[in-house]
Coordinates of C-alpha atoms and ligand atoms in Angstrom, one line a residue:
M1 CA -88.0 -73.3 198.2
R2 CA -85.6 -76.3 198.1
I3 CA -83.0 -75.2 195.7
L4 CA -81.0 -78.5 195.8
E5 CA -82.0 -81.9 197.0
V6 CA -79.7 -84.9 196.9
E7 CA -81.1 -88.3 197.8
G8 CA -79.2 -91.6 198.1
L9 CA -76.1 -90.4 196.3
N10 CA -73.4 -92.9 195.7
V11 CA -70.1 -92.4 193.9
R12 CA -67.7 -95.2 193.2
Y13 CA -64.2 -95.2 191.4
G14 CA -63.8 -98.9 190.7
V15 CA -63.7 -100.5 194.1
V16 CA -63.2 -97.2 195.9
R17 CA -66.5 -96.0 197.5
A18 CA -66.0 -92.3 197.6
V19 CA -69.7 -91.2 198.4
T20 CA -72.2 -93.6 200.2
D21 CA -76.0 -93.0 200.5
V22 CA -75.7 -89.3 200.9
D23 CA -78.9 -87.3 201.5
M24 CA -78.6 -83.5 201.8
H25 CA -80.2 -80.3 200.7
V26 CA -79.8 -76.5 200.3
D27 CA -82.8 -74.2 200.7
E28 CA -83.2 -70.9 198.8
G29 CA -81.0 -68.2 200.3
E30 CA -79.0 -70.6 202.5
L31 CA -75.2 -70.8 202.9
V32 CA -74.5 -74.5 203.6
V33 CA -71.0 -75.9 204.2
V34 CA -69.8 -79.5 204.1
V35 CA -66.9 -80.1 206.4
G36 CA -64.7 -83.1 206.6
A37 CA -61.2 -84.4 206.5
N38 CA -59.0 -85.0 203.4
G39 CA -60.5 -87.7 201.3
A40 CA -63.9 -87.7 203.0
G41 CA -65.6 -87.4 199.6
K42 CA -66.5 -83.8 199.7
S43 CA -65.1 -83.1 196.1
S44 CA -66.8 -86.1 194.7
L45 CA -70.1 -85.0 196.1
L46 CA -69.8 -81.5 194.6
R47 CA -68.6 -82.8 191.3
S48 CA -71.6 -85.2 191.1
I49 CA -74.0 -82.5 191.7
A50 CA -72.4 -80.5 189.0
G51 CA -72.6 -83.5 186.7
L52 CA -68.9 -83.9 186.3
N53 CA -68.8 -87.3 188.0
K54 CA -70.9 -90.5 187.4
S55 CA -73.0 -91.1 190.3
R56 CA -76.2 -93.1 191.4
G57 CA -79.0 -91.6 193.3
R58 CA -81.3 -88.6 192.7
I59 CA -80.3 -85.0 192.3
S60 CA -83.0 -82.4 192.2
F61 CA -82.2 -78.7 191.3
L62 CA -85.0 -76.2 191.5
E63 CA -87.4 -79.0 192.0
K64 CA -86.5 -80.7 188.8
D65 CA -84.7 -84.0 188.5
V66 CA -81.4 -83.3 186.9
S67 CA -79.8 -86.7 187.7
S68 CA -79.3 -87.5 184.0
S69 CA -78.7 -83.9 182.7
R70 CA -75.3 -83.1 181.3
A71 CA -72.9 -80.7 183.1
E72 CA -73.6 -77.9 180.6
Q73 CA -77.3 -78.2 181.1
R74 CA -77.0 -77.9 184.7
V75 CA -74.8 -74.8 184.3
R76 CA -77.4 -73.3 182.1
A77 CA -80.1 -74.0 184.6
G78 CA -78.1 -71.9 187.1
L79 CA -75.9 -74.5 189.0
S80 CA -72.3 -73.3 189.0
L81 CA -69.2 -75.0 190.4
V82 CA -65.9 -73.2 191.2
P83 CA -63.6 -76.3 191.2
E84 CA -60.6 -76.8 193.4
G85 CA -57.5 -75.6 191.7
R86 CA -59.2 -72.6 190.1
H87 CA -59.3 -73.6 186.3
I88 CA -58.9 -70.2 184.8
F89 CA -57.3 -69.7 181.3
G90 CA -53.8 -68.5 182.3
R91 CA -52.8 -67.1 178.9
M92 CA -55.9 -65.0 178.6
T93 CA -56.6 -61.7 180.3
V94 CA -59.0 -61.3 183.2
F95 CA -61.5 -59.7 180.9
E96 CA -61.2 -62.5 178.2
N97 CA -61.8 -65.2 181.0
L98 CA -64.9 -63.3 182.1
Q99 CA -66.1 -63.1 178.4
I100 CA -65.7 -66.9 177.8
A101 CA -67.5 -67.6 181.1
H102 CA -70.4 -65.6 180.0
W103 CA -70.6 -67.1 176.6
G104 CA -74.1 -68.3 175.7
A105 CA -75.9 -66.6 178.7
S106 CA -78.7 -64.4 177.8
T107 CA -77.9 -61.5 180.2
D108 CA -76.2 -58.3 179.2
F109 CA -72.4 -58.9 179.5
S110 CA -71.4 -55.3 180.2
A111 CA -73.8 -55.1 183.1
E112 CA -72.7 -58.4 184.5
V113 CA -69.0 -57.4 184.2
A114 CA -69.7 -54.2 186.0
S115 CA -71.4 -55.9 188.9
V116 CA -68.5 -58.5 189.2
F117 CA -65.9 -55.6 189.2
E118 CA -67.9 -53.9 191.9
L119 CA -67.4 -56.9 194.1
F120 CA -63.8 -57.2 193.1
P121 CA -62.3 -53.8 192.3
R122 CA -58.8 -55.4 192.1
L123 CA -59.8 -57.4 189.1
E124 CA -61.0 -54.3 187.3
E125 CA -57.6 -52.7 187.8
R126 CA -56.0 -55.8 186.4
R127 CA -58.5 -56.6 183.6
H128 CA -56.0 -56.5 180.8
Q129 CA -53.4 -58.6 182.8
T130 CA -53.0 -62.2 181.8
A131 CA -54.6 -64.6 184.4
A132 CA -51.4 -66.6 185.1
T133 CA -49.7 -63.5 186.4
L134 CA -52.3 -62.8 189.0
S135 CA -51.6 -63.6 192.7
G136 CA -53.2 -66.8 194.2
G137 CA -55.8 -64.6 195.8
E138 CA -56.7 -62.8 192.7
Q139 CA -56.9 -66.0 190.7
Q140 CA -59.3 -67.4 193.2
M141 CA -61.3 -64.1 192.8
L142 CA -61.3 -64.5 189.1
A143 CA -62.4 -68.1 189.4
L144 CA -65.3 -67.0 191.5
S145 CA -66.1 -64.2 189.2
R146 CA -66.3 -66.6 186.2
A147 CA -69.1 -68.4 188.1
L148 CA -70.9 -65.3 189.3
I149 CA -71.0 -63.7 185.9
R150 CA -73.7 -66.2 184.9
R151 CA -75.7 -65.2 188.0
P152 CA -76.1 -68.7 189.3
R153 CA -79.0 -69.7 191.5
L154 CA -76.7 -72.1 193.4
L155 CA -72.9 -71.3 193.7
M156 CA -70.9 -74.3 194.6
L157 CA -67.3 -73.8 195.9
D158 CA -64.7 -76.4 196.3
E159 CA -62.1 -75.4 198.9
P160 CA -61.9 -71.7 198.0
S161 CA -59.4 -71.1 200.7
M162 CA -56.9 -73.6 199.4
G163 CA -53.4 -72.3 199.1
L164 CA -54.3 -68.7 200.1
A165 CA -52.5 -66.6 202.8
P166 CA -54.5 -66.3 206.0
K167 CA -55.4 -62.6 205.4
V168 CA -56.6 -63.4 201.9
V169 CA -58.6 -66.4 203.3
A170 CA -60.5 -64.1 205.6
Q171 CA -61.2 -61.8 202.7
M172 CA -62.5 -64.7 200.6
F173 CA -64.9 -65.8 203.3
E174 CA -66.2 -62.2 203.7
V175 CA -66.9 -62.1 199.9
I176 CA -68.7 -65.4 200.0
E177 CA -70.9 -64.1 202.8
E178 CA -71.6 -61.0 200.9
I179 CA -72.5 -63.0 197.8
N180 CA -74.9 -65.0 199.8
R181 CA -76.4 -61.9 201.5
S182 CA -77.1 -60.4 198.2
G183 CA -79.4 -63.5 197.4
T184 CA -77.3 -66.3 195.9
S185 CA -77.6 -69.7 197.7
V186 CA -74.2 -71.2 198.4
L187 CA -72.8 -74.7 198.9
L188 CA -69.4 -74.7 200.2
I189 CA -66.9 -77.4 201.0
E190 CA -64.0 -76.6 203.2
Q191 CA -61.4 -78.2 205.3
N192 CA -61.1 -74.8 207.1
A193 CA -64.2 -75.8 209.2
R194 CA -64.1 -73.1 211.8
M195 CA -64.0 -70.1 209.3
A196 CA -66.6 -71.8 207.0
L197 CA -69.1 -72.6 209.8
A198 CA -68.7 -69.0 211.1
I199 CA -70.3 -67.6 208.0
A200 CA -72.7 -70.6 207.2
H201 CA -76.3 -71.1 208.2
R202 CA -76.1 -74.8 208.2
G203 CA -73.4 -77.5 208.0
Y204 CA -73.0 -81.2 207.3
L205 CA -70.2 -83.3 208.5
M206 CA -68.7 -85.8 206.1
E207 CA -66.7 -88.9 207.1
T208 CA -65.5 -91.6 204.8
G209 CA -68.1 -90.9 202.2
R210 CA -71.0 -90.6 204.5
I211 CA -72.9 -87.7 206.1
S212 CA -72.3 -88.4 209.8
G213 CA -73.7 -85.3 211.4
G214 CA -74.7 -81.7 210.9
G215 CA -77.2 -79.1 211.7
D216 CA -77.2 -75.4 212.7
A217 CA -73.7 -73.8 212.0
K218 CA -73.4 -72.2 215.3
A219 CA -74.2 -75.3 217.2
M220 CA -71.6 -77.2 215.2
L221 CA -69.1 -74.5 216.0
E222 CA -69.7 -75.2 219.8
D223 CA -69.7 -78.9 219.5
E224 CA -66.7 -80.2 221.5
Q225 CA -66.3 -83.4 219.7
L226 CA -66.1 -81.6 216.4
H227 CA -63.8 -79.1 218.0
E228 CA -61.2 -81.9 218.8
A229 CA -61.4 -83.5 215.5
Y230 CA -61.6 -80.7 213.0
F231 CA -61.0 -77.3 214.4
G232 CA -57.5 -77.7 215.8
K233 CA -56.3 -75.8 218.7
S234 CA -56.9 -72.0 219.2
Ligands
LIG301 P1 -59.9 -83.6 199.4 O1 -60.2 -82.5 200.4 O2 -58.5 -84.2 199.8 O3 -60.0 -83.2 198.0 P2 -62.4 -84.8 199.5 O4 -63.1 -84.9 200.7 O5 -62.8 -83.8 198.5 O6 -60.9 -84.7 199.8 P3 -62.6 -86.7 197.3 O7 -61.6 -86.0 196.6 O8 -64.0 -86.7 196.9 O9 -62.5 -86.2 198.8 O10 -62.1 -88.2 197.4 C1 -62.9 -89.2 198.1 C2 -62.2 -90.6 197.9 O11 -62.2 -91.0 196.5 C3 -60.7 -90.6 198.3 O12 -60.4 -91.8 198.9 C4 -60.0 -90.5 196.9 O13 -58.7 -91.1 196.9 C5 -61.0 -91.3 196.0 N1 -60.9 -90.7 194.6 C6 -61.2 -89.4 194.2 N2 -61.1 -89.3 192.9 C7 -60.8 -90.6 192.4 C8 -60.5 -91.0 191.1 N3 -60.6 -90.3 190.0 N4 -60.1 -92.3 191.0 C9 -60.0 -93.1 192.1 N5 -60.2 -92.7 193.4 C10 -60.7 -91.4 193.5

């Protein structure tokens, strides 16, 4: 099944065209990455899919047109975004952050907390610690857990590796791969193109607001032109 389908999406901020005529999709079970330079429009694309940005075009989620649904309705339908910069409640504990994230969901909170703590044992050890005192990596894990606790059908991640130490970045990508393997479809945007493509099934390349390429993730990894522009030397 096609979990997400975006057709003719346009986002403008005044005279700035951030996203132009974007068509893209995610199939059930897929891990799809959108790579592209700073300012290419990746965040604007994700925020529009989540309903946080005004946009023109058609967005279908689980084969329903959600283009005019509010952000909360999209979350309730199973569309979760972990925004850039984490957005956790710093003065609250890990546990309280998870409670708030689960609020209004019909599933059993204790069971969901248990499954999140299974994925992130470190958060269980720190469940009574205030979120602001967690390390950067732990805060990112908490942000991810806040989305997972609602069992989304599609998990969207905006630059999850941002600001993390290289070792923690590698762990983060492993966790994302594991979440996808256990059945959650994932749409990831990343500047860390090489690592993201290494775990993805498919990728899109975004340049100045447009999708300029894409396809099988392994083929993108081997593409020499992409190499020069986005992967840096290694
Ligand atoms: P980054 O990785 O740096 O976040 P990005 O690919 O996610 O980049 P966007 O954040 O979507 O790109 O930005 C796309 C373009 O839209 C940029 O030129 C940016 O300056 C502009 N832009 C983004 N948000 C706004 C806003 N609220 N008002 C005006 N222009 C904006």
